């Protein structure tokens, strides 16, 4: 009998599905959910009671799901609904733009050969889920001015949850007679543990449509048409993303998609430049001389380290010189100039794209939302001092100047300490390179791999040292990043920023400065310091006065080492980042959700089990892309395939991020943003800096300028060729003059080294030749010319391309004109209606008076 009753209750419970976004009555939509556990804490219970009472007082409707209904048997869920009056009141307060007329300006954006792009397009209903309207800020007193078919769908769910969150963030949890009136906002209640979570609901399960016809199932649509990797070649449904997640997340994906599109052209040109190096592989005369047994095979080079390193034949660097040619050729100069122009085009065209989005998404004349400027709960709780706000004329907490200065000094000292730690780690890696090079040289001299012709020719001490040092450096970078991220958040919290916007900006600067130094310092060392302060045999320079001699570059230059470092750090970061994003999220929660019966696993419980999308969620996404942007702009002259690696990564990144948003994260509160914020200025600064770094890489890291000087000024043979360049670029040294402590065991006389110095016996022996100064002058001239040419082109392009497209300007003017005209007509019609009512009333009164007088006269 008991079994039968239990079965009956289970069947009844399953028939009433909980996978719904409505209250139990099936009519009122759930706009927000708050979760908490009852811990028998009187203070928390009192706070909840007062807070919920105040929410009801402002007009919100609440419905509670008892803990017995939840899967864990511990969690209560408070469902919140905003009725029509509340929505219209706060839509007026927030000046939310709503439609008042269908857009009547025809679309003239014709794309040449549009049929080629048909496979990349999504269905029009997905790309444009709503018609294009002219919009105006909502005014509750003129409600019939706006286009309204249905009250329930007039405000989309993203707007509804933004309004509810606005109310929740300002609602107090103190009694009216309480003296401490700063206790308000859902953020503070979450921080002190009164509530455990607060979030708007997804509209359905991501893998299937909702069975409720009133539910939009936009999450399912996004998953089906956006979040699957095999759709990587399709455009993104940006309007639907904006409608579902809000403008701030929509702008991020618009920027990421646009950046990826622009990378295609940089990757294409970079690939062509690389192929040029491959096709001219056999025309590389200086490498032919190095590999020639009668030239490179007869040239004996000075030892690369003291004592343990022996003399070596120049021909042993044959393979590295060929490899260097793939990246160090004439096309390198062209590509460096091209990337300087590309980055300008990218930033200027993004401004235009951003301006179009601002108009289409009703962000014109948008100012930072009050939510961003609202005082942080942490600021209110830590600042015990009060002062009068001149604007609001209310007392507010503040941080004394002395405390603010002390906190800022401690924060700055901490950042400098960590940057010093990075420099120390770089010095440690340099010491490692110097220490193990001799070990690799002595080990590989007698290595069995030397008997294998192919392997022995590839694995050289220089290559082994470079690759292992780059890998160690990458591991150090990731370890420092892991710890500094927590330190940066800690010191930013310690500074007690006043608003959320201020907090985000401060954290942005700390994280970006650190990561800039952390990721790029090793590349700067290889590009601009290694091999530049070596000295010459007999007068070598040593690191900090130690016995470790400063590193030298290969005869082929340091460019190939910079390329190796760039590939390992950039590719390693991208692979590690994608592994973290794809595997760290709790994908097993999604799998367990599929196994639950739809009628028992409620919509609010499903979303509660997902990861919380924090306020800094987009911060880390932007930071990752900006660091990548630095790799493909600051050092791209050394590795033309860097944009191709970035392109492949970003194609995956877009879909991984889309998958995370639709399947792994709770639905974020919709927020407005008209741009990418402070990241725009960071990108502009990096774009300018990249012109300088690439000019210096071509001039000082590459061997391009010495070759050109030799070709046009010092080549003495017949024809316009590089014959004799290798002998010309080397200097002779008498090894008997090497100090005894530095002499190797081998004895060879004489020996060569890479530099432009006079030979022994010359009146100016071992001093720089005239050719050295000619090359230095040519390098400086190249830097000046390249910088001026690229900057002139950048400024001309920036001037030529307007930030706002002409058709967008026309639409903005048209919309403003219509708003003014329609409002004027509306007021006139309203006045006429009032006058006609008044005239009708007065005529009725007159007629009544006449009738009364006539009746009285008859009597």
Short mmCIF file of C-alpha atoms in Angstrom, two decimals, residues 213-522:
data_model
loop_
_atom_site.label_atom_id
_atom_site.label_comp_id
_atom_site.label_asym_id
_atom_site.label_seq_id
_atom_site.Cartn_x
_atom_site.Cartn_y
_atom_site.Cartn_z
CA UNK A 213 5.63 27.77 -26.15
CA UNK A 214 6.01 31.07 -24.27
CA UNK A 215 9.74 30.44 -23.82
CA UNK A 216 12.08 31.75 -26.52
CA UNK A 217 14.68 28.90 -26.29
CA UNK A 218 17.39 31.35 -27.38
CA UNK A 219 20.03 29.40 -25.45
CA UNK A 220 19.33 26.34 -27.59
CA UNK A 221 19.51 28.46 -30.76
CA UNK A 222 22.88 29.89 -29.70
CA UNK A 223 24.24 26.43 -28.92
CA UNK A 224 23.01 25.01 -32.21
CA UNK A 225 24.23 27.83 -34.49
CA UNK A 226 27.18 29.31 -32.58
CA UNK A 227 28.76 27.13 -29.88
CA UNK A 228 29.68 24.08 -31.97
CA UNK A 229 33.22 23.87 -33.28
CA UNK A 230 32.34 22.47 -36.70
CA UNK A 231 30.59 25.82 -37.36
CA UNK A 232 33.95 27.65 -37.08
CA UNK A 233 33.62 29.03 -40.61
CA UNK A 234 30.19 30.57 -39.95
CA UNK A 235 29.58 34.16 -38.92
CA UNK A 236 28.53 34.87 -35.34
CA UNK A 237 24.89 35.73 -34.51
CA UNK A 238 25.93 38.96 -32.78
CA UNK A 239 22.43 40.43 -32.52
CA UNK A 240 21.17 37.29 -30.81
CA UNK A 241 24.21 37.25 -28.48
CA UNK A 242 23.48 40.85 -27.57
CA UNK A 243 19.79 40.13 -27.05
CA UNK A 244 20.48 37.15 -24.79
CA UNK A 245 23.62 38.21 -22.87
CA UNK A 246 23.59 42.00 -23.13
CA UNK A 247 25.72 44.54 -24.97
CA UNK A 248 28.92 44.13 -22.91
CA UNK A 249 29.38 40.46 -23.85
CA UNK A 250 28.12 41.18 -27.37
CA UNK A 251 30.85 43.81 -27.87
CA UNK A 252 33.53 41.33 -26.72
CA UNK A 253 32.48 38.70 -29.25
CA UNK A 254 32.11 41.35 -31.96
CA UNK A 255 35.68 42.52 -31.28
CA UNK A 256 37.05 38.97 -31.11
CA UNK A 257 35.33 38.05 -34.38
CA UNK A 258 36.54 41.22 -36.12
CA UNK A 259 40.10 40.70 -34.85
CA UNK A 260 40.03 37.11 -36.16
CA UNK A 261 38.76 38.28 -39.57
CA UNK A 262 41.54 40.86 -39.84
CA UNK A 263 44.11 38.25 -38.79
CA UNK A 264 43.27 36.32 -41.95
CA UNK A 265 44.93 38.99 -44.13
CA UNK A 266 47.98 39.27 -41.86
CA UNK A 267 48.30 35.47 -41.81
CA UNK A 268 48.00 35.31 -45.62
CA UNK A 269 50.75 37.89 -46.21
CA UNK A 270 52.93 36.29 -43.51
CA UNK A 271 52.52 32.89 -45.17
CA UNK A 272 53.50 34.37 -48.54
CA UNK A 273 56.63 35.91 -46.98
CA UNK A 274 57.52 32.55 -45.41
CA UNK A 275 56.98 30.78 -48.76
CA UNK A 276 59.27 33.35 -50.37
CA UNK A 277 61.97 32.27 -47.91
CA UNK A 278 61.33 28.62 -48.82
CA UNK A 279 61.43 29.28 -52.58
CA UNK A 280 64.66 31.29 -52.36
CA UNK A 281 66.21 28.67 -50.10
CA UNK A 282 68.72 27.52 -52.73
CA UNK A 283 69.62 31.08 -53.76
CA UNK A 284 71.02 31.86 -50.34
CA UNK A 285 74.68 32.56 -51.24
CA UNK A 286 75.98 33.25 -47.74
CA UNK A 287 74.60 29.93 -46.50
CA UNK A 288 76.18 28.20 -49.49
CA UNK A 289 79.55 29.71 -48.49
CA UNK A 290 79.12 28.57 -44.88
CA UNK A 291 78.27 25.03 -46.00
CA UNK A 292 81.04 24.92 -48.62
CA UNK A 293 83.92 22.68 -47.47
CA UNK A 294 86.47 24.97 -49.14
CA UNK A 295 85.10 28.13 -47.48
CA UNK A 296 83.13 27.48 -44.29
CA UNK A 297 84.88 24.15 -43.81
CA UNK A 298 88.27 25.88 -43.71
CA UNK A 299 87.34 28.76 -41.41
CA UNK A 300 88.16 28.06 -37.75
CA UNK A 301 86.12 30.08 -35.24
CA UNK A 302 87.09 31.21 -31.74
CA UNK A 303 85.65 29.24 -28.79
CA UNK A 304 82.19 30.30 -27.63
CA UNK A 305 83.04 29.83 -23.95
CA UNK A 306 86.17 29.75 -21.82
CA UNK A 307 88.23 26.59 -21.29
CA UNK A 308 85.69 23.85 -22.00
CA UNK A 309 84.62 25.05 -25.44
CA UNK A 310 86.96 24.21 -28.27
CA UNK A 311 87.58 25.75 -31.66
CA UNK A 312 84.94 24.97 -34.23
CA UNK A 313 84.44 25.04 -37.96
CA UNK A 314 82.10 27.63 -39.41
CA UNK A 315 80.49 24.91 -41.53
CA UNK A 316 79.00 23.37 -38.33
CA UNK A 317 76.40 26.16 -38.42
CA UNK A 318 75.30 25.19 -41.92
CA UNK A 319 71.79 24.06 -40.96
CA UNK A 320 71.06 27.02 -38.68
CA UNK A 321 72.07 29.46 -41.43
CA UNK A 322 69.64 27.79 -43.86
CA UNK A 323 66.89 27.85 -41.24
CA UNK A 324 67.58 31.50 -40.48
CA UNK A 325 67.06 32.39 -44.14
CA UNK A 326 63.42 31.22 -43.94
CA UNK A 327 62.69 34.20 -41.66
CA UNK A 328 65.59 36.56 -42.33
CA UNK A 329 65.23 37.69 -45.92
CA UNK A 330 64.09 40.67 -47.99
CA UNK A 331 60.45 39.75 -47.38
CA UNK A 332 61.03 40.33 -43.65
CA UNK A 333 61.41 44.07 -44.22
CA UNK A 334 58.27 44.18 -46.34
CA UNK A 335 56.29 42.22 -43.76
CA UNK A 336 57.44 44.46 -40.90
CA UNK A 337 56.22 47.52 -42.81
CA UNK A 338 53.00 45.75 -43.80
CA UNK A 339 52.21 44.84 -40.18
CA UNK A 340 52.72 48.46 -39.12
CA UNK A 341 50.04 49.46 -41.64
CA UNK A 342 47.85 46.41 -40.89
CA UNK A 343 47.60 47.25 -37.21
CA UNK A 344 46.45 50.78 -38.10
CA UNK A 345 43.82 49.43 -40.50
CA UNK A 346 42.66 46.98 -37.84
CA UNK A 347 42.20 49.68 -35.20
CA UNK A 348 40.58 52.19 -37.59
CA UNK A 349 38.17 49.68 -39.12
CA UNK A 350 37.30 48.46 -35.63
CA UNK A 351 36.31 52.02 -34.69
CA UNK A 352 33.93 52.02 -37.66
CA UNK A 353 32.55 48.62 -36.75
CA UNK A 354 32.15 49.77 -33.17
CA UNK A 355 30.32 52.92 -34.28
CA UNK A 356 27.89 50.80 -36.32
CA UNK A 357 27.27 48.53 -33.33
CA UNK A 358 26.72 51.56 -31.09
CA UNK A 359 23.93 52.70 -33.39
CA UNK A 360 22.39 49.28 -34.05
CA UNK A 361 22.46 48.36 -30.35
CA UNK A 362 21.12 51.72 -29.11
CA UNK A 363 24.38 52.78 -27.44
CA UNK A 364 24.71 56.24 -29.03
CA UNK A 365 25.15 58.90 -26.32
CA UNK A 366 25.55 56.08 -23.82
CA UNK A 367 27.24 56.96 -20.55
CA UNK A 368 28.70 54.51 -18.06
CA UNK A 369 25.92 52.75 -16.25
CA UNK A 370 25.26 53.71 -12.67
CA UNK A 371 25.87 50.09 -11.73
CA UNK A 372 29.53 50.55 -12.72
CA UNK A 373 29.79 53.81 -10.75
CA UNK A 374 28.02 52.45 -7.68
CA UNK A 375 30.10 52.18 -4.49
CA UNK A 376 31.59 48.73 -3.97
CA UNK A 377 30.29 46.88 -0.87
CA UNK A 378 33.91 46.30 0.21
CA UNK A 379 34.56 50.06 0.05
CA UNK A 380 31.53 50.78 2.21
CA UNK A 381 32.44 48.15 4.79
CA UNK A 382 36.16 49.05 5.09
CA UNK A 383 35.79 52.85 5.07
CA UNK A 384 34.56 53.78 8.53
CA UNK A 385 34.95 57.55 8.03
CA UNK A 386 32.01 59.56 6.70
CA UNK A 387 31.77 62.85 4.82
CA UNK A 388 29.13 64.86 2.98
CA UNK A 389 28.75 64.21 -0.75
CA UNK A 390 28.41 67.62 -2.41
CA UNK A 391 26.24 66.25 -5.20
CA UNK A 392 23.78 64.04 -3.31
CA UNK A 393 24.06 66.03 -0.04
CA UNK A 394 24.19 62.72 1.83
CA UNK A 395 26.85 61.28 4.10
CA UNK A 396 29.01 58.66 2.40
CA UNK A 397 32.08 56.61 3.41
CA UNK A 398 35.52 57.75 2.30
CA UNK A 399 39.16 56.69 2.60
CA UNK A 400 41.48 59.27 4.24
CA UNK A 401 44.31 60.60 2.07
CA UNK A 402 47.01 59.25 4.40
CA UNK A 403 45.56 55.73 4.23
CA UNK A 404 45.11 55.99 0.47
CA UNK A 405 48.77 57.04 -0.04
CA UNK A 406 50.08 54.29 2.21
CA UNK A 407 48.04 51.65 0.41
CA UNK A 408 49.12 52.96 -3.02
CA UNK A 409 52.82 52.96 -2.00
CA UNK A 410 52.60 49.40 -0.69
CA UNK A 411 50.78 48.34 -3.87
CA UNK A 412 53.37 50.00 -6.11
CA UNK A 413 56.24 48.45 -4.16
CA UNK A 414 54.63 45.01 -4.52
CA UNK A 415 54.27 45.42 -8.29
CA UNK A 416 57.91 46.59 -8.59
CA UNK A 417 59.05 43.63 -6.48
CA UNK A 418 57.30 41.18 -8.79
CA UNK A 419 58.71 42.87 -11.87
CA UNK A 420 62.14 42.60 -10.26
CA UNK A 421 61.41 38.92 -9.74
CA UNK A 422 60.79 38.57 -13.48
CA UNK A 423 64.10 40.29 -14.29
CA UNK A 424 65.85 38.00 -11.81
CA UNK A 425 64.31 34.94 -13.47
CA UNK A 426 65.47 36.18 -16.89
CA UNK A 427 68.99 36.64 -15.53
CA UNK A 428 68.77 33.13 -14.10
CA UNK A 429 67.78 31.74 -17.51
CA UNK A 430 70.70 33.63 -19.12
CA UNK A 431 73.05 32.13 -16.52
CA UNK A 432 71.57 28.72 -17.34
CA UNK A 433 72.26 29.25 -21.05
CA UNK A 434 75.86 30.23 -20.36
CA UNK A 435 76.47 27.40 -17.89
CA UNK A 436 74.97 24.53 -19.88
CA UNK A 437 76.26 25.58 -23.29
CA UNK A 438 79.72 24.30 -22.45
CA UNK A 439 78.20 21.13 -20.97
CA UNK A 440 76.17 20.50 -24.15
CA UNK A 441 79.25 21.22 -26.27
CA UNK A 442 81.40 18.68 -24.41
CA UNK A 443 78.60 16.05 -24.26
CA UNK A 444 77.61 16.35 -27.91
CA UNK A 445 81.20 16.21 -29.12
CA UNK A 446 81.29 12.49 -28.33
CA UNK A 447 77.54 11.83 -28.63
CA UNK A 448 76.40 8.73 -30.55
CA UNK A 449 73.95 10.93 -32.48
CA UNK A 450 76.88 12.55 -34.25
CA UNK A 451 77.35 9.29 -36.14
CA UNK A 452 73.87 9.71 -37.58
CA UNK A 453 74.33 12.25 -40.34
CA UNK A 454 70.83 13.83 -40.25
CA UNK A 455 70.32 13.91 -36.46
CA UNK A 456 73.88 14.96 -35.68
CA UNK A 457 73.66 17.91 -38.06
CA UNK A 458 70.40 19.18 -36.52
CA UNK A 459 71.08 18.78 -32.80
CA UNK A 460 73.76 21.35 -32.07
CA UNK A 461 74.81 22.81 -28.69
CA UNK A 462 73.31 26.15 -29.72
CA UNK A 463 69.94 24.59 -30.63
CA UNK A 464 69.83 22.37 -27.52
CA UNK A 465 70.63 25.35 -25.28
CA UNK A 466 68.11 27.63 -27.01
CA UNK A 467 65.20 25.12 -26.91
CA UNK A 468 65.73 23.99 -23.31
CA UNK A 469 66.17 27.59 -22.10
CA UNK A 470 62.97 28.65 -23.90
CA UNK A 471 61.03 25.77 -22.33
CA UNK A 472 62.36 26.61 -18.86
CA UNK A 473 61.50 30.25 -19.42
CA UNK A 474 57.94 29.31 -20.45
CA UNK A 475 57.47 27.24 -17.29
CA UNK A 476 58.75 30.16 -15.16
CA UNK A 477 56.36 32.53 -16.96
CA UNK A 478 53.35 30.33 -16.22
CA UNK A 479 54.36 29.85 -12.55
CA UNK A 480 54.85 33.60 -12.03
CA UNK A 481 51.52 34.29 -13.75
CA UNK A 482 49.73 31.84 -11.46
CA UNK A 483 50.99 33.49 -8.28
CA UNK A 484 50.92 37.10 -9.46
CA UNK A 485 47.28 36.88 -10.50
CA UNK A 486 46.37 36.24 -6.87
CA UNK A 487 48.78 38.91 -5.64
CA UNK A 488 47.33 41.48 -8.08
CA UNK A 489 43.79 40.81 -6.85
CA UNK A 490 44.99 41.00 -3.23
CA UNK A 491 46.78 44.35 -3.61
CA UNK A 492 43.88 45.79 -5.64
CA UNK A 493 41.51 44.75 -2.83
CA UNK A 494 43.93 46.32 -0.36
CA UNK A 495 43.75 49.65 -2.22
CA UNK A 496 39.95 49.62 -1.64
CA UNK A 497 38.84 51.16 -4.98
CA UNK A 498 35.63 53.16 -4.69
CA UNK A 499 33.66 51.86 -7.70
CA UNK A 500 33.56 48.69 -9.79
CA UNK A 501 34.89 50.63 -12.78
CA UNK A 502 37.84 51.94 -10.79
CA UNK A 503 38.56 48.44 -9.46
CA UNK A 504 38.57 46.94 -12.95
CA UNK A 505 40.81 49.69 -14.37
CA UNK A 506 43.36 49.34 -11.56
CA UNK A 507 43.48 45.57 -11.90
CA UNK A 508 43.80 45.93 -15.68
CA UNK A 509 46.90 48.11 -15.38
CA UNK A 510 48.56 45.84 -12.80
CA UNK A 511 47.91 42.64 -14.72
CA UNK A 512 48.82 44.06 -18.11
CA UNK A 513 52.10 45.66 -16.93
CA UNK A 514 53.14 42.43 -15.23
CA UNK A 515 52.21 40.17 -18.11
CA UNK A 516 53.85 42.55 -20.58
CA UNK A 517 57.16 42.25 -18.72
CA UNK A 518 56.68 38.56 -17.97
CA UNK A 519 55.89 37.39 -21.51
CA UNK A 520 58.02 39.78 -23.54
CA UNK A 521 61.19 40.34 -21.46
CA UNK A 522 62.93 37.20 -22.74
#
